[in-house]
Coordinates of C-alpha atoms in Angstrom, one line a residue:
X1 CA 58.8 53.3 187.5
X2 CA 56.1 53.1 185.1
X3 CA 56.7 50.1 181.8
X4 CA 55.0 50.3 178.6
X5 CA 54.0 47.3 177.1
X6 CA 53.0 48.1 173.6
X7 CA 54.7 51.3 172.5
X8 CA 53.6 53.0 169.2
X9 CA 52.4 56.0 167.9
X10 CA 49.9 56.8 170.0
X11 CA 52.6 57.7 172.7
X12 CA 55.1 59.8 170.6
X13 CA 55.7 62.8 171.7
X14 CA 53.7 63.0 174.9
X15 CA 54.4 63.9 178.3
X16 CA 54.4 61.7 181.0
X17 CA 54.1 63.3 184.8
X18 CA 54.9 61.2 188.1
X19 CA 54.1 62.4 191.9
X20 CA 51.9 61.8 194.9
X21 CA 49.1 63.6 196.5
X22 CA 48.3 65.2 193.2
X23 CA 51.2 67.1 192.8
X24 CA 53.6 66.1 190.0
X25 CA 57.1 66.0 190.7
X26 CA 58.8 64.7 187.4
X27 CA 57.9 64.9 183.7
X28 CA 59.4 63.7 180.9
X29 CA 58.4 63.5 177.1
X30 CA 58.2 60.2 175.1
X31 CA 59.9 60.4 171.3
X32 CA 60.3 57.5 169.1
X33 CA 63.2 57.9 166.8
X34 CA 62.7 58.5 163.3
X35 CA 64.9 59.0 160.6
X36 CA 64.8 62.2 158.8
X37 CA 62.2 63.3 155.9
X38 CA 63.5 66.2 153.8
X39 CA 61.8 68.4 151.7
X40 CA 62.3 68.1 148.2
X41 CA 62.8 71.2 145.7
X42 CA 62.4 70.1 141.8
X43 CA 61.6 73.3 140.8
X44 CA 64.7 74.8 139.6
X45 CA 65.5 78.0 141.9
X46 CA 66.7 81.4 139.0
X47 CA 69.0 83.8 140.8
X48 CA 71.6 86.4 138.8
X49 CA 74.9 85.8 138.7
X50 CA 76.9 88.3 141.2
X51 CA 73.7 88.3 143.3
X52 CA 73.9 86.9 146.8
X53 CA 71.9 83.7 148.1
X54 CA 71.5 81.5 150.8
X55 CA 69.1 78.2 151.1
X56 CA 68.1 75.8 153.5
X57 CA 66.3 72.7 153.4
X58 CA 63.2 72.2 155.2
X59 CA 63.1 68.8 157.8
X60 CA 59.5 67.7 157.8
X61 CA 59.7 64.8 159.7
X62 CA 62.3 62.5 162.2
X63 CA 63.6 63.0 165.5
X64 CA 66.1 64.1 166.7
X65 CA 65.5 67.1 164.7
X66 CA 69.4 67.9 164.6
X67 CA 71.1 65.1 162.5
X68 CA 74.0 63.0 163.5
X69 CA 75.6 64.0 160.1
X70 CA 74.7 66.0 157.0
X71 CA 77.1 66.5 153.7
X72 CA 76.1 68.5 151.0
X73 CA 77.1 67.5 147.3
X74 CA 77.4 69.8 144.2
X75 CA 76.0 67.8 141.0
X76 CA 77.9 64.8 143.1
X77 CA 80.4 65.7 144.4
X78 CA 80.8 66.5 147.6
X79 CA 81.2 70.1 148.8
X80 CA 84.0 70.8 151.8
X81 CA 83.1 73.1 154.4
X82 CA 84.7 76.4 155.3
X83 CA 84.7 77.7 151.7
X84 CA 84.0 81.2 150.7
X85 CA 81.5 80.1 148.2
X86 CA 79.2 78.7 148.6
X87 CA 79.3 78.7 152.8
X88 CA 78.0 75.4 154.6
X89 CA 79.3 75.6 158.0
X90 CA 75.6 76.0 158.8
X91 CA 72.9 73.5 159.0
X92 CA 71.1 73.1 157.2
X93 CA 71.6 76.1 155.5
X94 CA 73.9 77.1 152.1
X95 CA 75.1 80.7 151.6
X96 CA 76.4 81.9 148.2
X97 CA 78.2 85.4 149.2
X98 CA 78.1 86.0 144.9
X99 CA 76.9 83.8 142.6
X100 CA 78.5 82.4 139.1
X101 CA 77.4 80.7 136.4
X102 CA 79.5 77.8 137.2
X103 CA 77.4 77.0 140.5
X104 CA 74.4 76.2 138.6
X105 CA 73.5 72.7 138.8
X106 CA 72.0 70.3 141.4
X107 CA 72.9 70.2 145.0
X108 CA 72.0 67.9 147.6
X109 CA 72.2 67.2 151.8
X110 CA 72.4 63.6 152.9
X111 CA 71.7 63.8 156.9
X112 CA 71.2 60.9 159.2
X113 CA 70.7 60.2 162.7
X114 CA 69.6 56.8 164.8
X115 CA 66.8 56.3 163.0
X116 CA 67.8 56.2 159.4
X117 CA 69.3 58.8 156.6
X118 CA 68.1 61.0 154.1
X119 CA 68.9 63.0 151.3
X120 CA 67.0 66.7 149.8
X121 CA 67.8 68.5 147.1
X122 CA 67.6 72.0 145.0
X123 CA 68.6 72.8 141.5
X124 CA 70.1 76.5 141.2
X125 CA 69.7 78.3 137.7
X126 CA 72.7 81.1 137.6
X127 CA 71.1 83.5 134.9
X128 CA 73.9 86.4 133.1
X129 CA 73.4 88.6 130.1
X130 CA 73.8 88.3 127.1
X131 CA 77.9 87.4 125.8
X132 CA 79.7 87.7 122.3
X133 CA 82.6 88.5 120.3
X134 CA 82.2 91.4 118.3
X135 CA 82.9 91.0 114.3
X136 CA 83.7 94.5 112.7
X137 CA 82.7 95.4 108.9
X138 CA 82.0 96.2 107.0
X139 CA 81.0 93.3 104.6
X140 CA 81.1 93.7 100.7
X141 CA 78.9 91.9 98.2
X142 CA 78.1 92.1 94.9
X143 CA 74.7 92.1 93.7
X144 CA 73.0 88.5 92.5
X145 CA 75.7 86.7 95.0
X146 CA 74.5 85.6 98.6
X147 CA 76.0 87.0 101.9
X148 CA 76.0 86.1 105.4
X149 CA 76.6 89.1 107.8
X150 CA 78.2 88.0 111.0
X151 CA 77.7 90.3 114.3
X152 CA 79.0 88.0 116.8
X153 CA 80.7 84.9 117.4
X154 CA 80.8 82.2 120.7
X155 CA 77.2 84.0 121.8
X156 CA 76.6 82.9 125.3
X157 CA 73.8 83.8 128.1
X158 CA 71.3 82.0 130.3
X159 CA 69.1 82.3 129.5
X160 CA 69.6 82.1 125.7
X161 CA 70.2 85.2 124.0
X162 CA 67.3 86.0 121.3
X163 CA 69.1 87.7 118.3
X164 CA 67.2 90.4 116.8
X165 CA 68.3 92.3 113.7
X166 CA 67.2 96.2 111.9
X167 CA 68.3 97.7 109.0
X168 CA 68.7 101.7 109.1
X169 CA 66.6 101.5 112.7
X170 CA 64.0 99.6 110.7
X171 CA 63.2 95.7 111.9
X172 CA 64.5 92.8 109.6
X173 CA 62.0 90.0 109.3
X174 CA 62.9 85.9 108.1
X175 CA 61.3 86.3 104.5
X176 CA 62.4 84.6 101.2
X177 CA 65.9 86.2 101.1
X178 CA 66.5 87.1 104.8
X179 CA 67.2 84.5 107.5
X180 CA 68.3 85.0 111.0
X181 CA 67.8 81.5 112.3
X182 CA 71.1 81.2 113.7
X183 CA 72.0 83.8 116.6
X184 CA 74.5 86.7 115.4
X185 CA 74.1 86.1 111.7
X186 CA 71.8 87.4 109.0
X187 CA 71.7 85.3 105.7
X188 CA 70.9 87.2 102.3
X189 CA 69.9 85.6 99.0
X190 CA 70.5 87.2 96.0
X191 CA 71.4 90.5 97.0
X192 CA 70.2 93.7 95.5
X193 CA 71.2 97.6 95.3
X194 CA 69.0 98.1 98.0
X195 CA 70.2 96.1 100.8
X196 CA 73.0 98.1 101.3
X197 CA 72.9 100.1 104.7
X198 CA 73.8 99.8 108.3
X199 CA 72.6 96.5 110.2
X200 CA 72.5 96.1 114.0
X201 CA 72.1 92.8 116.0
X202 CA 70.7 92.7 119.2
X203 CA 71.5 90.0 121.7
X204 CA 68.5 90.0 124.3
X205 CA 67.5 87.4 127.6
X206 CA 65.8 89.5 130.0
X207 CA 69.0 89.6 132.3
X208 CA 70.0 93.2 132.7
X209 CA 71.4 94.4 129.5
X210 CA 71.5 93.9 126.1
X211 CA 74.2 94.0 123.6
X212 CA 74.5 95.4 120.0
X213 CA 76.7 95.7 117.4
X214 CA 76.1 97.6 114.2
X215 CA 78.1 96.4 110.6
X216 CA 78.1 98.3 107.7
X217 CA 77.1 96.4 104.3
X218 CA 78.5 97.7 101.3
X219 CA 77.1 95.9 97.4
X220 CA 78.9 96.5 95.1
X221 CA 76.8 96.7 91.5
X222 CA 79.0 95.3 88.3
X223 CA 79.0 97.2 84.8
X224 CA 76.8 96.6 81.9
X225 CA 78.3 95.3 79.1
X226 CA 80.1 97.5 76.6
X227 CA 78.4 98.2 73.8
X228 CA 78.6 98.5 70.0
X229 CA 81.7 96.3 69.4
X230 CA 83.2 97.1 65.9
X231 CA 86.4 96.3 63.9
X232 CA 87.5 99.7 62.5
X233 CA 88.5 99.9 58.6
X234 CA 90.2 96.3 57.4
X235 CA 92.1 94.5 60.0
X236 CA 96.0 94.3 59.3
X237 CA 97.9 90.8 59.1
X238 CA 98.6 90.8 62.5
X239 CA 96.9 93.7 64.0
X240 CA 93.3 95.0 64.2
X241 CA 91.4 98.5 65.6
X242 CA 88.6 98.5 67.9
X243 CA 86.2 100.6 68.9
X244 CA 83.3 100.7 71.8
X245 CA 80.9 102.2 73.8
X246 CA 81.4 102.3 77.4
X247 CA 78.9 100.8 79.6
X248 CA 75.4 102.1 79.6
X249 CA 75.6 101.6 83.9
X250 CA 78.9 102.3 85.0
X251 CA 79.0 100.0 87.9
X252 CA 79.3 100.8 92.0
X253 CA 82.3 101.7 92.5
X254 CA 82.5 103.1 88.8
X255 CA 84.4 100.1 86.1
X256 CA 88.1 101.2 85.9
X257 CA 89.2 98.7 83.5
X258 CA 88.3 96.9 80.1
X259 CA 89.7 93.4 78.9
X260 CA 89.7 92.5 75.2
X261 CA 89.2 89.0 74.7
X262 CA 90.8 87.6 71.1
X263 CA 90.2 84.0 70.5
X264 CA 90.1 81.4 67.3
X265 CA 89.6 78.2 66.9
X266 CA 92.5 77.8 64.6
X267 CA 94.9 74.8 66.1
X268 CA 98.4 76.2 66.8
X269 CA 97.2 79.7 67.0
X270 CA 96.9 81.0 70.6
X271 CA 94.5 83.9 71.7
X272 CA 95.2 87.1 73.0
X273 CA 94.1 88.9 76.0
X274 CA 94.7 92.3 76.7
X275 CA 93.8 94.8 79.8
X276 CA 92.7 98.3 78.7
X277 CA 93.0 101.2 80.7
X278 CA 89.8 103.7 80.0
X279 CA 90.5 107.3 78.9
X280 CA 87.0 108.6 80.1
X281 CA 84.8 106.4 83.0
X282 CA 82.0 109.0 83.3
X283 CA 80.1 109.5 80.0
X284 CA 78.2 106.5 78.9
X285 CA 78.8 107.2 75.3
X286 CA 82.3 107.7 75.2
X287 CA 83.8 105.7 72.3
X288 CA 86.9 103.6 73.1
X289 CA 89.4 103.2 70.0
X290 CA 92.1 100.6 70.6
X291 CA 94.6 98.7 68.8
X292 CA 95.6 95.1 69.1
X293 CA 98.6 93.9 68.2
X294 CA 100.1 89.9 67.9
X295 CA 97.6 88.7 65.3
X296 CA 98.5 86.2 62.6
X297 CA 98.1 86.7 59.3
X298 CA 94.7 84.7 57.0
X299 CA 93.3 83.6 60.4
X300 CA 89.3 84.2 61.9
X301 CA 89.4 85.7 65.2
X302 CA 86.1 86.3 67.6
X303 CA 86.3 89.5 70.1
X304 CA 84.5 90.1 72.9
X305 CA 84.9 92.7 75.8
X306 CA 84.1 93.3 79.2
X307 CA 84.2 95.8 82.1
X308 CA 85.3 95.8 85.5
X309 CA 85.1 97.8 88.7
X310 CA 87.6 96.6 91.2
X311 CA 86.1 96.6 94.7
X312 CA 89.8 95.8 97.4
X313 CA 87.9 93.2 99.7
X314 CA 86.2 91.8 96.1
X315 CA 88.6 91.6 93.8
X316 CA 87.4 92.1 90.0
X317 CA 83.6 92.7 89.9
X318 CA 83.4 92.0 86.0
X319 CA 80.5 92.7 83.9
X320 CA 78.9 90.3 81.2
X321 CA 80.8 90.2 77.6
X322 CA 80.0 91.8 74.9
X323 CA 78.1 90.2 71.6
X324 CA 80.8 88.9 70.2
X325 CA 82.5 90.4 66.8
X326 CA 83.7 88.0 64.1
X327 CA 86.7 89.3 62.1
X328 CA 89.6 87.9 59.7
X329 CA 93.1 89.1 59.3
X330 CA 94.7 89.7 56.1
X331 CA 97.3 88.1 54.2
X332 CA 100.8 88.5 55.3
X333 CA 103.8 88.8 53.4
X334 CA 106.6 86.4 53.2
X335 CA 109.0 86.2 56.5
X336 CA 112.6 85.9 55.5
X337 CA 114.8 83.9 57.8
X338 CA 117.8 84.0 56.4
X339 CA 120.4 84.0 53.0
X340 CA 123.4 82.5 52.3
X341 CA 125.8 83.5 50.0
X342 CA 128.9 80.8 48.5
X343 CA 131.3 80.7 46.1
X344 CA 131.4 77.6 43.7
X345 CA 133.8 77.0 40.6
X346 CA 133.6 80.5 40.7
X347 CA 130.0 81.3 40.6
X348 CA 128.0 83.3 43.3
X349 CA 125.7 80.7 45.0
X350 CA 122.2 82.6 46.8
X351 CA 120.7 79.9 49.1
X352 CA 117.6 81.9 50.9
X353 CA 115.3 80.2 53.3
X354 CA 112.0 81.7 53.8
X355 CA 108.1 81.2 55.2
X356 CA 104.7 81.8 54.2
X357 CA 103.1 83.9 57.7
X358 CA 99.6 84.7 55.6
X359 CA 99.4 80.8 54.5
X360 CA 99.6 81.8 50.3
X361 CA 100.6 78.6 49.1
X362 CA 104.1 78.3 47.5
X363 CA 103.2 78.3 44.2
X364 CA 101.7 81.7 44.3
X365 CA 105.0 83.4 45.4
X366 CA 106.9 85.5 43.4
X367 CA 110.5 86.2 43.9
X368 CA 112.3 89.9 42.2
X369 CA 115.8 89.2 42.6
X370 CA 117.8 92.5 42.4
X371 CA 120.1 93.3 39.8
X372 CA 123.7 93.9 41.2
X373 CA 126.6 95.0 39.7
X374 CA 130.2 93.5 40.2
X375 CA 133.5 96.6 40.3
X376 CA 137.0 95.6 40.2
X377 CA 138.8 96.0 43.4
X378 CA 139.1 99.7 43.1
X379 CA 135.2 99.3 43.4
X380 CA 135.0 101.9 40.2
X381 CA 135.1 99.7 36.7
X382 CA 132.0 97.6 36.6
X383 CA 132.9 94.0 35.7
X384 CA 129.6 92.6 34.9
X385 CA 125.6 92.9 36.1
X386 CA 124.2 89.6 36.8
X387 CA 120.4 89.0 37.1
X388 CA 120.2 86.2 39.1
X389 CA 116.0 85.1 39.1
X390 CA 113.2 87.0 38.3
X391 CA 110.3 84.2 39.2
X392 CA 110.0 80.9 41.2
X393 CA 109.8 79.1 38.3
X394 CA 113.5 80.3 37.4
X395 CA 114.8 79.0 40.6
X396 CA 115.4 75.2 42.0
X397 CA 114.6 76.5 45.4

């Protein structure tokens, strides 16, 4: 038997022999018991997703060198063994037969044995392409408005996606009207004839392949304003004729429409709209004659025109009015409503009940009664002619 006294480090993990004569019959190793030291990985560890991949931890220090016990934990939970992935039944080791993005995250081995317990770590980094959902086009805008072109939505990747963006094959760049500062969309600010064409986002990380998707812009460009605005000849009590010129730039897609735009300030009076349908849409200096009807009599009207290219996905792209064209309609005369005719003591009664559409005052009005001869009731032998009024004045009404 042989009895340490003071056992420390100096004797771990040495050999002791025993025998006699020199010769030694028996060895046997001294080991203090330690508890485990693992290493730890803070560097996160970037692997594909679908790939394969297996880790183990390294044990620096402790004895024994094979724990008691060991669990493994995935972001803190623990992990049961026997699964098909990730694989633990092996320690210390952890085997991923194909990777997901879901497994990324933190995982961790506790192991102790009679000395004491421990606990090492990785952090695994799944990295997949690029992801999106496709947006088809193409996009319509008129020009002067602002846009945003959308080529994908719910983008996903790991790393994340840059989004890169051409026009026509050539590269878009963040300027004063473009901005691509969110991923999948291109902003434009007052958009001109020229940013029409075909634009393409790319959706890049360095993880196999990219994605693209191409949408077609379409801008559409409004009418001038028609020109020369006239009243024809003198307008009628409740008409007028107009002519124009049609647009000096007939618009993209070409205007297919003018409306005519009567108003007056007159209280009571209500103003007129009305939708023309062009006879000619291709020569600039066609001249449009049109008549509007519904007018009131003695009243100022103001006109003013515009033209408009319909665009489905737009609506109405109109262009700006016309100067506008002061006019006055001319007296109307009287409106009849209605006569009745009575006999009193005798005596044919005429009531007649009438108004004043071109606002000449009352006094002004003159009223021709007809002569009208009276016949027996054979309807041949005249019994008298009657004049009944030949002025206002001559009347009570």
């Amino acid at each position: 038997n042989i009895t340490i006294l003071v056992f420390d480090e100096t004797f771990d993990n040495n050999q002791i022999g025993c025998g006699t004569g020199g010769v030694i019959l028996s060895r046997f190793d001294l080991r203090i018991i330690k508890p485990p030291v693992l290493l730890q990985n803070s560097t996160p560890i970037a692997i594909i997703e679908g790939d394969p991949f297996s880790f183990y931890i390294e044990q620096t220090e402790g004895f024994p060198i094979v724990p008691d016990d060991y669990e493994w934990s995935f972001d803190g939970t623990p992990i049961s063994e026997g699964g098909s992935n990730p694989n633990i039944s092996i320690y210390p080791v952890i085997i991923f037969t194909n990777v997901n993005r879901t497994d990324s995250g933190n995982y961790s081995i506790t192991v102790s044995n009679e000395g004491g317990t421990s606990t090492g770590f990785f952090i695994l980094n799944v990295l997949y392409a690029p992801e999106g959902v496709p947006q088809t086009g193409p996009f319509y805008v008129v020009t002067g408005d602002d846009i945003t072109i959308t080529a994908y939505t719910n983008i996903d990747g790991n790393p994340n996606p840059t989004s890169i963006w051409t026009k026509d094959n050539s590269p878009v760049t963040d300027n004063g009207r473009f901005n691509t500062s969110v991923p999948g969309q291109l902003t434009i600010t007052t958009v001109i004839s020229s940013d029409a064409g075909n634009y393409t986002n790319t959706l890049t990380n360095g993880v196999l392949i990219s994605i693209n998707n191409t949408i077609d812009l379409l801008v559409s460009i409004p009418p001038s304003m028609p020109r020369s605005v006239t009243v024809v000849g003198d307008p009628e009590a409740e008409s007028v004729v107009l002519s124009w010129l049609n647009p000096s730039d007939l618009g993209s897609p070409v205007f297919n429409q003018f409306n005519v735009s009567i108003y007056t300030t007159t209280e009571g009076i209500s103003n007129i709209t009305r939708q023309v349908t062009p006879n000619n849409t291709i020569d600039t200096d066609y001249n449009n004659i049109v008549t509007i009807n519904g007018l009131k009599p003695n009243i100022q009207y103001t006109v003013t025109i515009i033209a408009i290219s319909y665009v489905e996905q737009l609506g109405e792209v109109p262009s700006e009015p016309s100067d506008e064209v002061v006019f006055n309609t001319s007296s109307g005369a009287p409106d009849f409503l209605s006569t009745n005719l009575t006999n009193v003591n005798g005596n044919l009664s005429v009531i007649w009940y009438f108004r004043h559409t071109g606002g000449v005052e009352l006094e002004t009005v003159t009223v021709d009664c007809e002569e009208v001869d009276e016949y027996d009731s054979s309807g041949d032998n005249p019994l008298s002619t009657i004049v009944y009024c030949t002025s206002m004045s001559d009347c009570d009404g």
